[in-house]
Structure formats: structure tokens, C-alpha cells
Amino acid sequence: MDDKSNHFDVIVVGGGASGMMTAGISAERGLRVLLLEKNSKLGEKLKITGGGRCNITNDEDDLRTFLSVYKNAEKFLYSAFSQFDKNDTFEFFEKLGLPVVVQARKRCFPKTEKALDVFKVLEKFITKHKVVVKTNSPVTKLVHRQGVVAGVQTSEGVYTARSYVIATGGVSHPETGSTGDGFNWVRKLGHTIQKPNPNIVPLRVKEDWVKNLSGVSLSFMKIYFYLEGERKFDRLGKILFTHFGISGPLILNSAYEVLQLLEKGQVSCRIDSYPDTDAGSLEKKILDVFEKHKNKLLKNIIVDIVPEGLGETVLRATGVSGETKIHSLSREERKKIVRFLKAMPFTIEGSLGYEKAVVSDGGVILTEVDTRDFRSKLFSNLFFTGDMLNINRPSGGYSLQLCWTTGYVVGKSV
Ligand SMILES: Cc1cc2nc3c(=O)[nH]c(=O)nc-3n(C[C@H](O)[C@H](O)[C@H](O)COP(=O)(O)OP(=O)(O)OC[C@H]3O[C@@H](n4cnc5c(N)ncnc54)[C@H](O)[C@@H]3O)c2cc1C
């Protein structure tokens, strides 16, 4: 099987966003490229990005501000982003016939708002440049000798090349094919793999009554997180309640820090549903409403004083009966309601895990990778892209930009 037809200039393992980008860019240079994918189709994760709309990049203009979201990797990525940044992403997809538009909070989407279209133009791109694509071809190991990778093992035999690109992703949403295979191979080659953690993931809470709130979305909430009762950090934004706990952009982007706290002890949070109003003023507002409806039942008035969707839960969680006439409400009952609205308590039990995580951090540690071209410092013909690298980042298009940038730079370097 080691005949000429099985030898390539470049072998890319993994046909996700970064693998397709690398394969297309290197083939565009005239190189003979093989793209190996274990699924029956390419780009399964790409197709579900951004809720099917694909938040393709972020329109932050200042490069340093853009890079600061990658925390530990800010300096590491500088050279690559000087070669291919978000403006290049705009241009790249525009040239492929898919204009990109900017929406709220600088998030960018294909104009068609279809992740599938992003996939389709990439597929066209690699087809145009004659990338040899083999789906249903799981790689089982990397063959190496004397400091270089010498081939990749598949069920059909060994394929060989001058350069090898590992683009097998991380471990989030494993049903899309990202099962951490690449981490295992390169660990065996001597690379250090930072243990992956679910990141950008909904949080599970202990309190049963959260189930009643499932589907309720509250804008402009402030959430305070505590470790063993000591306040650690707070965030302001939108919270979405789910059957298991809390989600939405604010929670997803806090999850990493919360999970780190959980490793140290018990974590709780309090949600302030009126962050702009202190408890005294809130009580006064409520009293004003009550004054106008003295003879009504609390259950009929509660909707006027709490954020939409919270009414029933406030009554359940505070134990104040909705059948109470407003004029019979005790001062303590009123204060209970105010306290709850200012500090809804939850105990965090954990996250929904890799199955529901948008990304997992972890991966090849950056000190073992060349900043200029994402080449392994241990194997001179081995490269990494996308989620293979140990780079933490928030949601907002930053993960896919990392795929386009690393894919482009590696595609130009192999
Ligand atoms: C639900 C969801 C929504 C998201 N939305 C966004 C978004 O809107 N914006 C954003 O920036 N990011 C988003 N992300 C993150 C983004 O999708 C990932 O960061 C990105 O897809 C990673 O690309 P990759 O090329 O590194 O790896 P992957 O996309 O994970 O691709 C890896 C590929 O390698 C293949 N593979 C694995 N093992 C083998 C093997 N042994 N042999 C052959 N092939 C193998 C897999 O089948 C897979 O096709 C989202 C993620 C999820 C899960």
C-alpha cells in the first residue's frame, strides 16, 4: 500500500473547520494534499455552530484587544494573526461567494445566517484545489522514526507525506467526531497535553425549583459567584434557565472560572434581578404597586413586580402564598420577596460536561509549538491547528477565527 499514490506532500487528519482550511490553502499552493476524516461527512461540528447560524468571527478592530481574549495565548498568536486576522476572514469568505455581516456585540455571521453555507463554500474550495478527501477513514496512529513523523495508520494501510497536520479537534460534542484522538497520538510522541476541561458550557444547579423556570430568559441580571461563602466574582448580562440549571452567554462565558472554583470547594451563586435598584428602592416600588391593589390576591399581582416568567417561582421559593390578599401580607413576607429578587440563591453542582460544551480547553501545550507556524518543536514535519492547541477563549466567534488563522498559517507553511 506504500506505493506512490499513497504518498502526498501534506496529510491533514481531521476534516473540521481548521482541517478544511489547512487542506484548501496548502492545495491552492499546488501541493498534493490528502484530507482524512473518520466520519462519513466533513465538518459535522462546523454545521452546528452558532445554533446553525455560525458565528464565524468577531469584528473587534484592535488586534491587541482581540488577542487579549485568548489569555495564555495572547503573545503566542500575535505572529499568526499578523498573517491572517478577522479582516482576512471577511475577505476570504467574500471571495468564496459568502459575504459576512456584523451583528450585535461585534459577532459576525455569514450573510445567509447558515452554518451549512460556510461548510459548503469550504467544501467547494477544497474540491476546486483538488484535495484528495477520504471520509470514513479513521486514523488509528501516527508512525514515526528518528524525530520525524513517517506516516499515518488507517484501516486501509499507511499513508505517507512530507508534512502532517493534526486537526482532530478537542473533546466537546463528541458525537461530531471530536473525541480527543489527536491528543492521545501526540502524547505518545512525547508532547505534553493539558488535560481538557469543558468550557463555554451550561451549569447544573441543585435547587429543584429551577425546573419551573425552564425556558425563561432574563436580560440584564447580575450574578455573583461564591466559593465556600466568600464572594469571588460577578457578571452582568442575560441568563437563560434550563431544565438542569442556568445557561445563556453570561453563564457560558463564566463557566470556566466557576468550574475552576468548584475544584476548590462548594460554589454558590446569587442572581440579582434588579441590579440597578437597591433593596430599599425596590421595596418602595413594590409597596407602590401593592398600594394600588390592596384587595387583590398576591398571585394576580406578582407578575407586575417581578421579571417576566419569575412569578410562580418567587412564590414557591419564598413560601409566600399566592392566595394571600395584598393587604394581609406581612412585612416579613414582603421582605422575603425583595430578598429573593435581589439574591436568588443557587448551588452549583457542576457543568453539563463535554456533551454540551461549546469548546474544551486543553490540548498541546504552547511551549512545545512554534509560534510562527504551529509546528511541533519535537517533530519537524508535524503541525497542529484549531482545538488541538491549548488555548482558552470565550464565545463570540473567537474559536472559529482561531481555526481560520491556524489553518491558513499552517496551510502556507507546510
Ligand atoms: C454546539 C457548538 C457551537 C459552536 N458555535 C461556535 C460559533 O458559533 N463560533 C465559534 O467561533 N465557535 C463555535 N464553536 C466552536 C467551534 O466549532 C470549534 O472550535 C471548531 O469547530 C474546532 O474546529 P477544529 O477543526 O479544531 O476541530 P473539529 O471541528 O472538532 O474537527 C475535528 C475533525 O477531526 C475528525 N477526527 C477526529 N478524530 C479522527 C481520527 N482518528 N481520524 C480522522 N478524523 C478524525 C472529527 O471527526 C472532526 O471532523 C461551537 C462548538 C459547538 C460544539
Tab-separated table of C-alpha atoms and ligand atoms in Angstrom, residues 12-21 35-58 70 107-109 115 134 136-141 153-154 166-182 185 200 354-360 385-389 393-404 406, ligand 1:
chain	number	residue	atom	x	y	z
A	12	VAL	CA	-4.293	16.624	7.121
A	13	VAL	CA	-6.013	14.447	9.731
A	14	GLY	CA	-9.482	15.757	10.649
A	15	GLY	CA	-11.945	17.423	8.294
A	16	GLY	CA	-13.369	20.064	10.632
A	17	ALA	CA	-13.134	23.837	10.212
A	18	SER	CA	-9.369	24.099	10.700
A	19	GLY	CA	-8.552	20.917	8.757
A	20	MET	CA	-10.566	22.008	5.707
A	21	MET	CA	-8.925	25.442	5.828
A	35	LEU	CA	-7.555	15.018	3.978
A	36	LEU	CA	-8.520	12.075	6.189
A	37	GLU	CA	-11.806	12.182	8.102
A	38	LYS	CA	-13.243	9.435	10.276
A	39	ASN	CA	-16.894	10.488	9.833
A	40	SER	CA	-18.846	9.799	6.649
A	41	LYS	CA	-19.035	13.588	6.094
A	42	LEU	CA	-16.720	16.523	6.679
A	43	GLY	CA	-17.406	19.456	9.010
A	44	GLU	CA	-20.050	17.988	11.326
A	45	LYS	CA	-19.235	20.390	14.177
A	46	LEU	CA	-18.972	23.399	11.879
A	47	LYS	CA	-22.517	22.720	10.683
A	48	ILE	CA	-23.972	23.163	14.203
A	49	THR	CA	-22.003	26.271	15.156
A	50	GLY	CA	-23.797	29.364	16.385
A	51	GLY	CA	-27.088	27.482	16.687
A	52	GLY	CA	-26.871	26.681	12.960
A	53	ARG	CA	-26.013	30.300	12.056
A	54	CYS	CA	-22.208	30.090	12.556
A	55	ASN	CA	-20.631	32.958	14.455
A	56	ILE	CA	-17.740	32.957	12.002
A	57	THR	CA	-15.501	35.597	13.642
A	58	ASN	CA	-15.600	38.755	15.750
A	70	TYR	CA	-7.086	34.218	24.289
A	107	ARG	CA	-20.418	38.928	16.320
A	108	CYS	CA	-20.052	38.102	12.640
A	109	PHE	CA	-22.170	35.666	10.670
A	115	ALA	CA	-23.539	27.419	9.064
A	134	LYS	CA	-11.121	10.277	2.232
A	136	ASN	CA	-14.874	7.003	6.746
A	137	SER	CA	-11.107	6.864	7.249
A	138	PRO	CA	-10.251	6.979	10.929
A	139	VAL	CA	-6.561	7.336	11.590
A	140	THR	CA	-5.521	4.974	14.348
A	141	LYS	CA	-1.952	6.062	15.000
A	153	GLN	CA	-2.081	4.342	10.026
A	154	THR	CA	-5.644	3.768	8.777
A	166	ILE	CA	-3.248	17.127	13.175
A	167	ALA	CA	-6.633	18.839	13.065
A	168	THR	CA	-8.676	16.359	15.078
A	169	GLY	CA	-10.199	18.976	17.423
A	170	GLY	CA	-10.833	18.704	21.155
A	171	VAL	CA	-13.364	16.633	23.087
A	172	SER	CA	-16.544	18.721	23.174
A	173	HIS	CA	-19.703	17.397	21.468
A	174	PRO	CA	-18.032	14.020	20.808
A	175	GLU	CA	-20.921	12.948	18.558
A	176	THR	CA	-19.454	15.286	15.901
A	177	GLY	CA	-16.244	13.229	15.819
A	178	SER	CA	-14.115	15.241	18.239
A	179	THR	CA	-13.087	12.539	20.650
A	180	GLY	CA	-9.566	13.595	21.530
A	181	ASP	CA	-7.811	11.054	19.263
A	182	GLY	CA	-5.117	13.553	18.293
A	185	TRP	CA	-1.336	10.168	19.479
A	200	ILE	CA	-18.408	27.560	27.433
A	354	TYR	CA	-18.349	17.723	27.146
A	355	GLU	CA	-21.630	16.711	25.508
A	356	LYS	CA	-22.962	20.255	25.872
A	357	ALA	CA	-19.733	22.244	25.946
A	358	VAL	CA	-19.050	24.557	23.006
A	359	VAL	CA	-15.348	24.027	23.409
A	360	SER	CA	-12.995	22.196	25.681
A	385	THR	CA	-4.459	23.562	14.193
A	386	GLY	CA	-7.681	24.702	15.873
A	387	ASP	CA	-8.878	22.968	19.027
A	388	MET	CA	-5.748	20.766	19.145
A	389	LEU	CA	-3.933	23.698	20.767
A	393	ARG	CA	-11.273	31.576	24.770
A	394	PRO	CA	-14.796	32.896	25.231
A	395	SER	CA	-17.711	32.589	22.815
A	396	GLY	CA	-18.182	35.305	20.190
A	397	GLY	CA	-16.542	33.861	17.081
A	398	TYR	CA	-13.093	33.512	18.646
A	399	SER	CA	-12.900	29.718	18.279
A	400	LEU	CA	-13.586	29.695	14.563
A	401	GLN	CA	-11.248	32.642	13.968
A	402	LEU	CA	-8.594	30.508	15.627
A	403	CYS	CA	-9.398	27.752	13.126
A	404	TRP	CA	-9.179	30.109	10.129
A	406	THR	CA	-4.153	28.458	12.353
B	1	LIG	C1	-22.566	23.473	19.554
B	1	LIG	C2	-21.343	24.276	19.187
B	1	LIG	C3	-21.479	25.555	18.684
B	1	LIG	C4	-20.351	26.308	18.369
B	1	LIG	N1	-20.516	27.546	17.846
B	1	LIG	C5	-19.431	28.302	17.552
B	1	LIG	C6	-19.577	29.572	16.935
B	1	LIG	O1	-20.683	29.999	16.591
B	1	LIG	N2	-18.448	30.315	16.736
B	1	LIG	C7	-17.199	29.850	17.062
B	1	LIG	O2	-16.220	30.568	16.874
B	1	LIG	N3	-17.025	28.604	17.556
B	1	LIG	C8	-18.103	27.822	17.809
B	1	LIG	N4	-17.924	26.569	18.298
B	1	LIG	C9	-16.555	26.037	18.475
B	1	LIG	C10	-16.001	25.576	17.122
B	1	LIG	O3	-16.982	24.830	16.448
B	1	LIG	C11	-14.742	24.721	17.287
B	1	LIG	O4	-13.784	25.477	17.989
B	1	LIG	C12	-14.184	24.312	15.925
B	1	LIG	O5	-15.143	23.604	15.168
B	1	LIG	C13	-12.935	23.452	16.075
B	1	LIG	O6	-12.510	23.073	14.797
B	1	LIG	P1	-11.321	22.016	14.612
B	1	LIG	O7	-11.026	21.980	13.176
B	1	LIG	O8	-10.218	22.313	15.545
B	1	LIG	O9	-11.921	20.634	15.118
B	1	LIG	P2	-13.325	19.886	14.858
B	1	LIG	O10	-14.310	20.776	14.245
B	1	LIG	O11	-13.647	19.244	16.146
B	1	LIG	O12	-12.962	18.805	13.762
B	1	LIG	C14	-12.160	17.687	14.046
B	1	LIG	C15	-12.403	16.649	12.980
B	1	LIG	O13	-11.465	15.608	13.123
B	1	LIG	C16	-12.124	14.378	12.909
B	1	LIG	N5	-11.396	13.305	13.576
B	1	LIG	C17	-11.267	13.112	14.921
B	1	LIG	N6	-10.544	12.010	15.149
B	1	LIG	C18	-10.193	11.485	13.933
B	1	LIG	C19	-9.460	10.357	13.528
B	1	LIG	N7	-8.972	9.475	14.407
B	1	LIG	N8	-9.277	10.146	12.195
B	1	LIG	C20	-9.808	11.002	11.272
B	1	LIG	N9	-10.527	12.076	11.615
B	1	LIG	C21	-10.720	12.328	12.931
B	1	LIG	C22	-13.503	14.606	13.508
B	1	LIG	O14	-14.449	13.664	13.040
B	1	LIG	C23	-13.794	16.035	13.078
B	1	LIG	O15	-14.429	16.089	11.838
B	1	LIG	C24	-19.046	25.777	18.587
B	1	LIG	C25	-18.922	24.475	19.066
B	1	LIG	C26	-20.052	23.724	19.360
B	1	LIG	C27	-19.883	22.319	19.858
